[in-house]
Coordinates of C-alpha atoms in Angstrom, one line a residue:
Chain A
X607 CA -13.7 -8.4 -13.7
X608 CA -12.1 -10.3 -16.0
X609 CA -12.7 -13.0 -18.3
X610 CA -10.2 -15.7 -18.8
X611 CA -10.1 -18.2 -21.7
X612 CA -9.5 -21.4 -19.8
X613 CA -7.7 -24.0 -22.1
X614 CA -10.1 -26.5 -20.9
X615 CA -13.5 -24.5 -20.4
X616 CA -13.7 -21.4 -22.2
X617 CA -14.0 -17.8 -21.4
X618 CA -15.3 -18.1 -17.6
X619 CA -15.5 -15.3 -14.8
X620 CA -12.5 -14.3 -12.8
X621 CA -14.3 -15.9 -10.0
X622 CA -14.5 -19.3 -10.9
X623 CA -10.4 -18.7 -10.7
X624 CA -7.4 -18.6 -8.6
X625 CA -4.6 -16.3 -8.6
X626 CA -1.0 -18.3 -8.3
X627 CA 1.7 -15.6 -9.0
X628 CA 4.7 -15.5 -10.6
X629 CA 5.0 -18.9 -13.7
X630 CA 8.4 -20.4 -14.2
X631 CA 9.8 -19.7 -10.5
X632 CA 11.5 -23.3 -10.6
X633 CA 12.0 -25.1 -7.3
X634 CA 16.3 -24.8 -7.1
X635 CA 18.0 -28.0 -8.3
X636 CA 20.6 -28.4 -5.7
X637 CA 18.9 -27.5 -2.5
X638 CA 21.4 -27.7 -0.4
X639 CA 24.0 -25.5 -1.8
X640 CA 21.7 -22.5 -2.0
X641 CA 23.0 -19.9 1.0
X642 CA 20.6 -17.2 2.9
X643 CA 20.2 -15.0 0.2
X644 CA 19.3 -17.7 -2.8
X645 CA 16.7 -19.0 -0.4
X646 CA 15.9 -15.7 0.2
X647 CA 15.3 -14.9 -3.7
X648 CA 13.1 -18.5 -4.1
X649 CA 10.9 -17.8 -1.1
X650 CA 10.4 -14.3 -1.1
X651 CA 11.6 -12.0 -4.3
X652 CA 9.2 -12.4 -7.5
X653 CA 9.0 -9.9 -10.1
X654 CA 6.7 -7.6 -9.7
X655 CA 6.7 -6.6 -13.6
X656 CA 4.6 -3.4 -14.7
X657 CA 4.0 -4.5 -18.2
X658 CA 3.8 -8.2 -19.5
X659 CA 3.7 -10.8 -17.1
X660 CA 3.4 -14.5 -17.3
X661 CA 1.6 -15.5 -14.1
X662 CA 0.1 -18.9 -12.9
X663 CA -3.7 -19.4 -12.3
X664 CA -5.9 -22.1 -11.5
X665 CA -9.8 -22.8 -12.5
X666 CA -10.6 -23.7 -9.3
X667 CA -14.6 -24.0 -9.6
X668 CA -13.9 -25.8 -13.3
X669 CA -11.7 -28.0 -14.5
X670 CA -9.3 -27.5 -11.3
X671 CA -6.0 -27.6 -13.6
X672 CA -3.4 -25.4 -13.3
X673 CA -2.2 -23.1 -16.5
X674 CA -0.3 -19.6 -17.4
X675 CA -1.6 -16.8 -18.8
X676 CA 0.4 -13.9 -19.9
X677 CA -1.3 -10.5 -18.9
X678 CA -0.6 -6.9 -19.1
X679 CA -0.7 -5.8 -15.6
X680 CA -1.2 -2.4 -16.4
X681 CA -3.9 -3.0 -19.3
X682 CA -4.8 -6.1 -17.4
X683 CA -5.3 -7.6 -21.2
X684 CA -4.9 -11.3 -21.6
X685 CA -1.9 -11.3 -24.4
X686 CA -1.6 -15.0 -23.9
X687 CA -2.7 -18.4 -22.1
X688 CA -0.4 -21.5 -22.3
X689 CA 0.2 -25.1 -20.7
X690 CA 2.1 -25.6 -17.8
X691 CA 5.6 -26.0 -18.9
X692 CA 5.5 -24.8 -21.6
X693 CA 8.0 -21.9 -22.2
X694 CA 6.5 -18.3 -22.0
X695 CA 5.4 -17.1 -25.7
X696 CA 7.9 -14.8 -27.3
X697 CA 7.0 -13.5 -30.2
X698 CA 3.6 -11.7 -29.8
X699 CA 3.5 -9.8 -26.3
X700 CA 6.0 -7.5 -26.9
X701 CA 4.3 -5.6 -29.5
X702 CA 1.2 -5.5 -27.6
X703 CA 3.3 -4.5 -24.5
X704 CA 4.8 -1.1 -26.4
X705 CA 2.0 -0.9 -28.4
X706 CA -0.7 -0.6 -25.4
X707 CA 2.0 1.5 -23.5
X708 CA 2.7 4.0 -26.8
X709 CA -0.3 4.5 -28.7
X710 CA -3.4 4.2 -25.6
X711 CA -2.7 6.2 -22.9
X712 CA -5.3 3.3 -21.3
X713 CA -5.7 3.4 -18.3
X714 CA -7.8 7.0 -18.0
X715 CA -7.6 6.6 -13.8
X716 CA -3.6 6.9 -14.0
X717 CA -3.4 10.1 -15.3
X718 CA 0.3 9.9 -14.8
X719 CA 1.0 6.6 -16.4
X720 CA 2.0 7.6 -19.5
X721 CA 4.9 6.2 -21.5
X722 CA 6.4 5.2 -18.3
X723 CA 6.2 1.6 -19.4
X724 CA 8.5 2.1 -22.4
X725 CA 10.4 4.6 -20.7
X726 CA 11.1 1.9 -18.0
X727 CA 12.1 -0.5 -20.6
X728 CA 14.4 2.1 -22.8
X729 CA 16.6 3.2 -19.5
X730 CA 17.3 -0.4 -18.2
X731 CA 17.5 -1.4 -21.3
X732 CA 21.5 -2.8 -20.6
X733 CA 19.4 -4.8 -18.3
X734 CA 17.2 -8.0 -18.9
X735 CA 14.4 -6.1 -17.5
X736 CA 10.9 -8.0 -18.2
X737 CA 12.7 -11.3 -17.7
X738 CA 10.1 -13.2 -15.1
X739 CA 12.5 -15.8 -15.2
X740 CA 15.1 -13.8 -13.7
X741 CA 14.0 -15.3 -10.3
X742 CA 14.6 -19.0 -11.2
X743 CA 17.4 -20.7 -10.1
Chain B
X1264 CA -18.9 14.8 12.6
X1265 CA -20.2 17.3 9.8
X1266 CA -17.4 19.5 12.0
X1267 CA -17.1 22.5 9.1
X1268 CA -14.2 21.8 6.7
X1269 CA -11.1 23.9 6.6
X1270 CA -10.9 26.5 3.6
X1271 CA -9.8 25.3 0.6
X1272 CA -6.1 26.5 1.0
X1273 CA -4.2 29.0 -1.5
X1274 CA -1.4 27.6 -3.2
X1275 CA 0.9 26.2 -0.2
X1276 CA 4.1 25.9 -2.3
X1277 CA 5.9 27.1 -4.4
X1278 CA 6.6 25.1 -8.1
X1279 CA 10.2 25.5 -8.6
X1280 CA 12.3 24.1 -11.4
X1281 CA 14.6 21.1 -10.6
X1282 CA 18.2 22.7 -10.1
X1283 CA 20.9 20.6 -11.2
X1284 CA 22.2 19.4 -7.5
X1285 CA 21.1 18.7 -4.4
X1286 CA 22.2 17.0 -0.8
X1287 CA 19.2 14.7 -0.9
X1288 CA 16.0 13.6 -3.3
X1289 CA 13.1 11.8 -2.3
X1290 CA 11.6 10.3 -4.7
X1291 CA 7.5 10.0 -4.4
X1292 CA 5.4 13.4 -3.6
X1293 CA 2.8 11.4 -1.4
X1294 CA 2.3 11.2 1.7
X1295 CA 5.5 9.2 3.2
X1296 CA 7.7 11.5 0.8
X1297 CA 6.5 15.0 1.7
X1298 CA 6.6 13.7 5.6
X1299 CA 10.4 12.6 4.7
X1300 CA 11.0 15.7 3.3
X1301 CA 9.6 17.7 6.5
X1302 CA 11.7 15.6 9.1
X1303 CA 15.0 15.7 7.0
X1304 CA 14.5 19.6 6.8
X1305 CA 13.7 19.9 10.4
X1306 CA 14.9 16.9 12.4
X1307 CA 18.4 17.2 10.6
X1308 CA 18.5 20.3 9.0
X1309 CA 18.6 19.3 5.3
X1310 CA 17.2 22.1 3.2
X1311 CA 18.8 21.2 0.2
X1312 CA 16.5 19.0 -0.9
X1313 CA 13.6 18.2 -3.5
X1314 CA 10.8 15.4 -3.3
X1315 CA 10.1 14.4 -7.2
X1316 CA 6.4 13.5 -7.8
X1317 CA 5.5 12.2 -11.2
X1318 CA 2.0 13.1 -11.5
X1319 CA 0.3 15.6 -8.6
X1320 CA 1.1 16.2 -5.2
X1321 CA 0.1 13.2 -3.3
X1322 CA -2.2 12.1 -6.0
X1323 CA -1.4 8.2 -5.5
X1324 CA -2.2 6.0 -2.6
X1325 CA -2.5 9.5 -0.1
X1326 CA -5.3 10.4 -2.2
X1327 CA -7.1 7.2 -2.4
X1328 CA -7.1 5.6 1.0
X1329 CA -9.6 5.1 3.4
X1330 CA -7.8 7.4 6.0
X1331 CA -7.9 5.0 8.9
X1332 CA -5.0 5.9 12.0
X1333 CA -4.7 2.8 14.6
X1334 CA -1.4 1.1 16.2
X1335 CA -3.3 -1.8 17.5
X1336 CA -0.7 -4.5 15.7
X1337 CA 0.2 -7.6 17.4
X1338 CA 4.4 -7.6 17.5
X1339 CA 6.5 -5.4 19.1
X1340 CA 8.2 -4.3 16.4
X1341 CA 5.0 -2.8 14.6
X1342 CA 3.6 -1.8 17.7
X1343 CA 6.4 0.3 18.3
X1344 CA 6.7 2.4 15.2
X1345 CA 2.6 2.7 14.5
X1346 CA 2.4 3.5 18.5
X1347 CA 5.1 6.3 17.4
X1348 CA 3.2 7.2 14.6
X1349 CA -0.2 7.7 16.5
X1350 CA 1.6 10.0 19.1
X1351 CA 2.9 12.3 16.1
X1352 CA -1.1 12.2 14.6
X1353 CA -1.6 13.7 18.0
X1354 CA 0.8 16.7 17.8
X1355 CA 1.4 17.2 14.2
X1356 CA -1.4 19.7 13.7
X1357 CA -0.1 22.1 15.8
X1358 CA 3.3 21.2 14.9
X1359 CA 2.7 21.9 11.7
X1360 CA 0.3 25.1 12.1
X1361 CA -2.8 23.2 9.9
X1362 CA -5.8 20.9 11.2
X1363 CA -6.3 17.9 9.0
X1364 CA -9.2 17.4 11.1
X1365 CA -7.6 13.9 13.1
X1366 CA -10.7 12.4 14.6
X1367 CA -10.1 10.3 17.6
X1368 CA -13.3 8.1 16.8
X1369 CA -12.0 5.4 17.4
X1370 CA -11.5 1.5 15.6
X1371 CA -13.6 -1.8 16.4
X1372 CA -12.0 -4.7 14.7
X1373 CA -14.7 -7.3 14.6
X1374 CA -14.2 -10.9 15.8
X1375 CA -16.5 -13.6 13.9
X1376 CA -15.3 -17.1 14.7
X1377 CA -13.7 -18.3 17.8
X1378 CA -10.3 -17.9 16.3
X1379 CA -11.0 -14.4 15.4
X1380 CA -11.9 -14.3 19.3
X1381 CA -8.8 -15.7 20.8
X1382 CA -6.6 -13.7 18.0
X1383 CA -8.3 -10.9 18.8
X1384 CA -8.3 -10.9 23.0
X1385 CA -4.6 -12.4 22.5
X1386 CA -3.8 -8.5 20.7
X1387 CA -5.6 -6.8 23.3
X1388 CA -3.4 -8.2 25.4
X1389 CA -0.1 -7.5 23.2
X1390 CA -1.2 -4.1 23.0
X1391 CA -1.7 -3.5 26.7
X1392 CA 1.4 -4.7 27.3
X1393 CA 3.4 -2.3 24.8
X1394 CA 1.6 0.4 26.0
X1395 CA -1.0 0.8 23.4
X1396 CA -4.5 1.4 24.1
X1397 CA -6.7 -1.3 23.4
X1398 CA -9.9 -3.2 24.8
X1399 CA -11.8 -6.3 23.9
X1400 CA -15.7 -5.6 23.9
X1401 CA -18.5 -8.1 24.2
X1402 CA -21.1 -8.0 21.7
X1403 CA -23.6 -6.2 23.4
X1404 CA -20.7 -3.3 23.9
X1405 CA -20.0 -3.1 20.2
X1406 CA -23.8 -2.4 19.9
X1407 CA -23.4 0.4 22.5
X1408 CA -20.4 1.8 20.8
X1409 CA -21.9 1.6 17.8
X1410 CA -25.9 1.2 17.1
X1411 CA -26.4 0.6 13.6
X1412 CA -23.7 -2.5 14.2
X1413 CA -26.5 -5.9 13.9
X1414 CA -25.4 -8.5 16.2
X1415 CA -27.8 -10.5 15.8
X1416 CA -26.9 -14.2 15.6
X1417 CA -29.2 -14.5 12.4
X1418 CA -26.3 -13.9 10.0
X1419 CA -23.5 -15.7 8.2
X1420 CA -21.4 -14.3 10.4
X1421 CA -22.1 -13.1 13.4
X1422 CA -20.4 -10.4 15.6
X1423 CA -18.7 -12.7 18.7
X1424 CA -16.9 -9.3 19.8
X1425 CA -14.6 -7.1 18.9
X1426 CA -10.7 -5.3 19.9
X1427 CA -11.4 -1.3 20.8
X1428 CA -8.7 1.4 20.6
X1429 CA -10.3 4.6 21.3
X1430 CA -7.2 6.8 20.3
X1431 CA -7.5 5.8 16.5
X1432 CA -9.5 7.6 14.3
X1433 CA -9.6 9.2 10.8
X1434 CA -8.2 12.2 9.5
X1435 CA -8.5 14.3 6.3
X1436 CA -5.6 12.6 3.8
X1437 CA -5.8 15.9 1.6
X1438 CA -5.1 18.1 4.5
X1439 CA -2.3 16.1 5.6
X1440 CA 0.0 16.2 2.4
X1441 CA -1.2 19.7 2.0
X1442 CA 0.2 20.5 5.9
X1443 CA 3.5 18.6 5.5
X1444 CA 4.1 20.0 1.6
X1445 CA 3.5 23.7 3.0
X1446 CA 6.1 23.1 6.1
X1447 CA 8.5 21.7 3.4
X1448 CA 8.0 24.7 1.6
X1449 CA 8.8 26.8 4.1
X1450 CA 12.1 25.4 5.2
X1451 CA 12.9 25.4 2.0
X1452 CA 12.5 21.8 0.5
X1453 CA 11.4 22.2 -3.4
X1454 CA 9.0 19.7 -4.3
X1455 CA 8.7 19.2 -7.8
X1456 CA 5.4 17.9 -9.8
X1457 CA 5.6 16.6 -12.6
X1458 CA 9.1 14.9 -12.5
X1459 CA 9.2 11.5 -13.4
X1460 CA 12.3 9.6 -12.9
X1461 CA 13.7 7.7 -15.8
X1462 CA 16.9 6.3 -14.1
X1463 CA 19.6 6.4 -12.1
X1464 CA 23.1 7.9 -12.6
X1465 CA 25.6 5.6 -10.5
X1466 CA 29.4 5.6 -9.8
X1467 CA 30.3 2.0 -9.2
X1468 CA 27.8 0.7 -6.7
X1469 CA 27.2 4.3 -5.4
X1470 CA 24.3 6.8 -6.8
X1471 CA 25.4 9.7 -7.4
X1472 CA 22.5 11.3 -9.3
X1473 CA 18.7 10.8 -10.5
X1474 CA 17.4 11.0 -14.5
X1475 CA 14.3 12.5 -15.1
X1476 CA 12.2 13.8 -17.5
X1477 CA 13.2 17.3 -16.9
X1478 CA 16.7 16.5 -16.9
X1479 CA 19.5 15.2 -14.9
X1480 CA 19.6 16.1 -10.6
X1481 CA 22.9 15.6 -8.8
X1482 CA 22.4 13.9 -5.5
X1483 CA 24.4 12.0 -2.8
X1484 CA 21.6 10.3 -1.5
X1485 CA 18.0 9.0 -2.8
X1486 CA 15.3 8.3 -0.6
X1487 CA 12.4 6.0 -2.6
X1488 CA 9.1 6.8 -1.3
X1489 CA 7.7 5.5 -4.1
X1490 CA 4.5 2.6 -2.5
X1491 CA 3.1 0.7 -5.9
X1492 CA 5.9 1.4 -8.0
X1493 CA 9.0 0.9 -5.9
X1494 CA 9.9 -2.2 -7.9
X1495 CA 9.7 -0.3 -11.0
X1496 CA 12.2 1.8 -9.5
X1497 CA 14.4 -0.6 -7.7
X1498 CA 15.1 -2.8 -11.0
X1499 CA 16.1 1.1 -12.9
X1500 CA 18.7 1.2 -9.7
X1501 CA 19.0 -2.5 -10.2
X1502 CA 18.3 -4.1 -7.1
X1503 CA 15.2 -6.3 -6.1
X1504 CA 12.3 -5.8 -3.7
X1505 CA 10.3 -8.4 -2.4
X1506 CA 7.2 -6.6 -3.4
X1507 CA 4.2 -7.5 -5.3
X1508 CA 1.9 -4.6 -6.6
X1509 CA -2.2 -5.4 -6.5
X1510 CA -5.0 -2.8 -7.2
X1511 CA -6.8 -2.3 -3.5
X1512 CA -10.2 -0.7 -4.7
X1513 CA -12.1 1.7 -1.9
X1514 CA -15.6 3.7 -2.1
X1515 CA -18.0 6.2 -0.8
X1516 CA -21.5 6.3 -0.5
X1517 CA -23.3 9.9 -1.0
X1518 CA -23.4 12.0 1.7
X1519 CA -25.5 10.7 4.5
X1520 CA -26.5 12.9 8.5
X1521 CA -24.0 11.2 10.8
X1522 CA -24.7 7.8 11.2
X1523 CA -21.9 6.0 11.9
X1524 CA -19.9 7.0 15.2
X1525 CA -16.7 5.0 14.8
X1526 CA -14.7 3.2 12.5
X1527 CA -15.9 -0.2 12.1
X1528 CA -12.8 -3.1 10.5
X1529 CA -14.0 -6.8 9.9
X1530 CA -11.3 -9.1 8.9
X1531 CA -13.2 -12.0 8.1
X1532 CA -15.8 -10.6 6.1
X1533 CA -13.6 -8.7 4.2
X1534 CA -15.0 -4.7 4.9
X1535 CA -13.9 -1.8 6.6
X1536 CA -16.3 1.1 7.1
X1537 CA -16.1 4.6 8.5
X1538 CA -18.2 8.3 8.0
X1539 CA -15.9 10.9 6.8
X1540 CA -16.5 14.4 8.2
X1541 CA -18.8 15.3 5.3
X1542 CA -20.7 12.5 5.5
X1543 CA -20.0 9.8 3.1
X1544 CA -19.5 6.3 4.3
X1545 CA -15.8 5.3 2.8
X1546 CA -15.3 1.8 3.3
X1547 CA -12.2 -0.9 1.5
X1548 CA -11.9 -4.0 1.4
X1549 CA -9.0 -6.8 0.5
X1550 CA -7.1 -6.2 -2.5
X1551 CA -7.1 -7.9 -5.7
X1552 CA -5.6 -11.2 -6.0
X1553 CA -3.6 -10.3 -9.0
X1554 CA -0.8 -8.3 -9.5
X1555 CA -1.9 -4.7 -11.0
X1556 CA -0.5 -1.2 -11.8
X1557 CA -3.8 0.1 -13.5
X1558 CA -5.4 1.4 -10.8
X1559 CA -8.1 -0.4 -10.9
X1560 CA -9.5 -3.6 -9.8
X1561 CA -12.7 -6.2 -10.4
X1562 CA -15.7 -5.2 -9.5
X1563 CA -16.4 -8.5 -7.8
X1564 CA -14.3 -7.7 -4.7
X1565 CA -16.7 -4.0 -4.7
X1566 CA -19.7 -6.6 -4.6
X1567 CA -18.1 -8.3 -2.2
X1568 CA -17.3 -6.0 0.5
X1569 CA -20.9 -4.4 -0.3
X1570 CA -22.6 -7.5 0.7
X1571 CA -20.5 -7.6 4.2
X1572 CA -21.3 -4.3 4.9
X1573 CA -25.1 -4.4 4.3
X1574 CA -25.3 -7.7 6.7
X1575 CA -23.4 -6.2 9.5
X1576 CA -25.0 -2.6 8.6
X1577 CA -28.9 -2.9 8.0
X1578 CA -28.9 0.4 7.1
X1579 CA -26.5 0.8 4.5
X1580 CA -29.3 -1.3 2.2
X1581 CA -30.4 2.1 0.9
X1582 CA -27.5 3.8 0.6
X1583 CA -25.9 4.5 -2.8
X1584 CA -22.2 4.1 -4.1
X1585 CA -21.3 7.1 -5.7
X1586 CA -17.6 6.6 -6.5
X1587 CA -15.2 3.6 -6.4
X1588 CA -11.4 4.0 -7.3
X1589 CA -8.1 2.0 -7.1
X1590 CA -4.8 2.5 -5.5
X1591 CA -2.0 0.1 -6.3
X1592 CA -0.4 -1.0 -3.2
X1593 CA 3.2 -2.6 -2.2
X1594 CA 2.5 -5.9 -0.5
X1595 CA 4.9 -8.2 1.1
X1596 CA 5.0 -11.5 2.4
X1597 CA 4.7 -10.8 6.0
X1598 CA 1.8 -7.5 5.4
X1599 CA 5.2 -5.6 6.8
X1600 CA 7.0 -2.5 5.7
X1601 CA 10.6 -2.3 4.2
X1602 CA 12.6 0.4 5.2
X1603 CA 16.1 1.0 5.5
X1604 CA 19.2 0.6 3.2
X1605 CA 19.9 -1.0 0.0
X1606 CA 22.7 -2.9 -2.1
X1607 CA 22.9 0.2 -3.6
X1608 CA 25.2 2.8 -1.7
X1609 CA 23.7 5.8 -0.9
X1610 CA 19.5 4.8 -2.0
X1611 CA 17.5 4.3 0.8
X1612 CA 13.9 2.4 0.5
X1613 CA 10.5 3.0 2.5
X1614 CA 8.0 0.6 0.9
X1615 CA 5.9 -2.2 1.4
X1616 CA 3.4 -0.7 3.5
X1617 CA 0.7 -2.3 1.4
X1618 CA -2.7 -1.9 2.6
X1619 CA -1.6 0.2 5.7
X1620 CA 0.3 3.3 4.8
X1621 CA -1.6 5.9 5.9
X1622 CA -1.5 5.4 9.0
X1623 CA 1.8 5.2 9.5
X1624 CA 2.8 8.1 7.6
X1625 CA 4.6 10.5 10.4
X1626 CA 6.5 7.3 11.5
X1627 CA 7.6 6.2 8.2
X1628 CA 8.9 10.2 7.3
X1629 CA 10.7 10.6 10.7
X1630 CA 12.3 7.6 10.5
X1631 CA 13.6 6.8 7.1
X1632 CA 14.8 10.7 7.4
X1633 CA 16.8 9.8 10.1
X1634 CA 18.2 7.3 8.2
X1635 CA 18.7 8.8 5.2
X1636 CA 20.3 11.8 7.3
X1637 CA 22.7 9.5 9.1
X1638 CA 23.6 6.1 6.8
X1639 CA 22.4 4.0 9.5
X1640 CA 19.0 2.5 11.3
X1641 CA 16.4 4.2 13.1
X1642 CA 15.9 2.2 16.5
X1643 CA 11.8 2.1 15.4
X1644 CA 12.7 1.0 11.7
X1645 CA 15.4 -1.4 12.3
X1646 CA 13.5 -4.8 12.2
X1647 CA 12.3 -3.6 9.6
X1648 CA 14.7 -3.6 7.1
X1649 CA 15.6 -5.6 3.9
X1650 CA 18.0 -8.1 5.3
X1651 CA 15.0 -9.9 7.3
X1652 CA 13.9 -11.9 4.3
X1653 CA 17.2 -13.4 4.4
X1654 CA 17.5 -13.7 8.1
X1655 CA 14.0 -15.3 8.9
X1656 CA 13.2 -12.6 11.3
X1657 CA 9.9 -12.1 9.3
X1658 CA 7.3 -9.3 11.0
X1659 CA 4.3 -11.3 10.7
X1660 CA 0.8 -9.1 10.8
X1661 CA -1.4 -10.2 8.4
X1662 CA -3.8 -10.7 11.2
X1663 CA -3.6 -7.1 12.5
X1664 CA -3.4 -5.5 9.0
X1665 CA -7.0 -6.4 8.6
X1666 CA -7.0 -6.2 5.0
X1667 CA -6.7 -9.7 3.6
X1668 CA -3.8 -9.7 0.9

């Protein structure tokens, strides 16, 4: 399970919380220019990172606000947990995100995972790859 | 039950070294790649042609599933190509010389409210109508089906009936990838363990080759069989998937004398259960609400499922987990599968089968093979290609996938 630092509360169960997806997927600004395919991308398509990714929860049984947390979803360690709107931290996760893909071959149960997450990074690396904001338009 | 296990099988396949070309790679050595493989090599006569596995022969979702086989989905479009896939689970052991042991026990989906009622008599009803075999039991039929089943109306939920197809079952996951890797084997398909792909060699918008980390394959076509991790490998190829990847955790209880005659689904108490031919109960339940590649999930939704079990099975009070594990599977939006043809020229995609792929393993391989074979649709996976996200022609069934997500 884990334990999540609520800005408001402190470290509660993952229980007391709701899972919201994907942070920073803005609603589009012109609505009515978007074609099939834009829609498409809002509605459906979010990133499905393997590595660092900001997501949205909500402390449903708490405070019942809204915030985004920035979580290693192969570690599942919390790197980070910030406001609503406010942008996704830059600086510190990226480390952690080599670092925990490098050094600990961490998750024991994967047996394969190895340094797939930096491998993943290195060959798209001519691509933004572990953009989440990718999706917003 | 307790029917005596096969042997434990010599090596069934060679372990060849990637050559440097061939007409097709599939890339995923689990189940839905090796049956890819098979159906290509003998459906359309491509021999020339490796599945690349990263880790171990169907060591992913084929190994951690709860090896439940049923077609009872609500819209035509899944009811045609699970239906498809249920016929094959009836012929492939003697196609493919090897018993995996399929078990026509039979599935009770459980109905607990009145809308689980009228969903579940409206599917019965779908189903008869497309020709799949389904029945809607009253409670005191469940308990005849199934004895250790309480229906008692003491409990949170009570048992108000349940859907009934007698042709599903279970069958031995191992044995299966072990059958279709041997037959792929033998017509000459080289499956190769231990071959990660790294990236994608492309000419234009066309792939024309597949990066690994034992070095460089020529291909004209790539077929991603790839479950939890096809988004990893979409944005290498650069396209996008409307996936999201979340641990679904499963476990057995030791092994207990038979017990359990069928394989018992609840949707709304979040539990499936069956007894595997050795004995264990193997039961799931709904998948993590977070998105996860680790394999794992929270041992909340273990407690969970537990707690639903042991009010709709008495008996399981005493029984003891012995094992719990995590698969990471491909949801989508509408609990349907993607498979067809991408922006990329020449890659090919089967994924998104989320909670559900087992089952339609034989279906997804014969399929996508013909479609990798020939550039174009198979009439069974059609509706269910990419495009329908931006067409609206959505395959809802998160009622029939029974595993909330």
């Amino acid at each position: 399970m884990l334990l999540i630092s609520c800005p408001n509360c402190g470290s509660r169960d993952e229980t007391e919380f709701h899972y919201g997806g994907q942070a920073h997927v803005a609603y589009p600004e012109n609505p009515n220019e978007l074609n099939d395919r834009e829609w498409a991308e809002f509605l459906f398509y979010r990133d499905n990172t393997k590595g660092a990714f900001a997501e949205r929860w909500l402390h449903s049984t708490g405070c019942r606000q809204w915030f985004n947390m920035l979580r290693d979803t192969v570690t599942y360690e919390i790197q980070a947990v910030y406001p609503m709107g406010a942008p996704r931290p830059a600086a510190a996760p990226p480390a952690a995100e080599s670092g925990t893909a490098s050094t600990a071959p961490d998750s024991t149960t994967t047996g394969t995972a190895r340094p797939s997450i930096a491998a993943t990074s290195t060959s798209t690396a001519s691509r933004s790859t572990t953009a989440p904001e990718g999706a917003t338009k | 039950m307790a029917d005596l296990l096969p042997e434990h099988p010599d090596f069934l396949w060679r372990n060849p070294e990637p050559k440097s070309s061939y007409d097709a790679v599939i890339v995923g050595g689990g189940g839905h790649g090796l049956a890819t493989a098979y159906f290509l090599a003998k459906n359309h006569g491509m021999t020339n042609i490796a599945v690349l596995e990263k880790g171990w022969l169907a060591g992913g979702n084929m190994a951690r599933n709860t090896t439940i086989i049923r077609s009872n989905y609500l819209w035509d479009e899944s009811a045609a190509i699970y239906e498809h896939a249920l016929k094959l689970w009836e012929i492939l052991p003697e196609e493919l010389e090897y018993d995996f042991l399929f078990s026509q026990r039979g599935v009770m989906n459980l109905a607990h409210t009145l809308g689980d009622v009228r969903e579940s008599m409206r599917r019965v009803g779908a189903n008869k109508l497309n020709g799949v075999d389904a029945e809607w039991l009253d409670p005191q039929q469940v308990k005849e089906l199934c004895p250790i089943l309480n229906i008692n109306d003491n409990i949170r939920y009570p048992v108000m009936g349940a859907t009934y197809q007698p042709r599903a079952g279970i069958a031995k996951h191992d044995h299966v990838a072990w059958a279709f890797a041997r037959k792929c084997d033998e017509l000459g398909v080289d499956i190769i363990q231990n071959c990660e792909v790294t990236g994608f060699l492309k000419d234009g918008n066309k792939v024309v080759g597949v990066k690994t980390n034992r070095g460089t394959i020529n291909t004209e076509k790539v077929g991603l069989c790839a479950a939890g991790h096809s988004s990893v490998l979409a944005e290498m190829a650069g396209f996008r998937l409307p996936i999201q990847s979340h641990p679904l955790q499963a476990l057995v209880s030791e092994l207990h004398e038979p017990v359990h005659p069928t394989v018992v689904m609840s949707n709304h108490v979040h539990v499936y259960v069956s007894q595997a031919h050795k004995g264990e109960l193997v039961m799931g339940a709904g998948v993590d609400s977070y998105n996860g590649y680790g394999q794992r999930g929270s041992f909340h939704v273990i407690e969970h499922q537990m707690a639903a079990a042991v009010e709709l099975f008495p008996i399981f009070a005493r029984a003891h987990v012995l094992r719990t594990w995590g698969g990471i599977v491909d949801t989508t939006l509408d609990a349907s599968p993607i498979v067809g043809i991408t922006p990329v020229e020449n890659m090919f995609v089967n994924c998104g089968w989320g909670t559900g792929g087992f089952k339609g393993t034989p279906a997804a391989g014969l399929t996508f093979a013909h479609t990798i074979a020939t550039g174009t649709p198979h009439h069974l996976n059609k509706p269910f290609a990419l495009e329908r996200f931006e067409t609206g022609a959505l395959i809802d069934e998160h009622g029939a996938a029974a595993v909330a997500h």
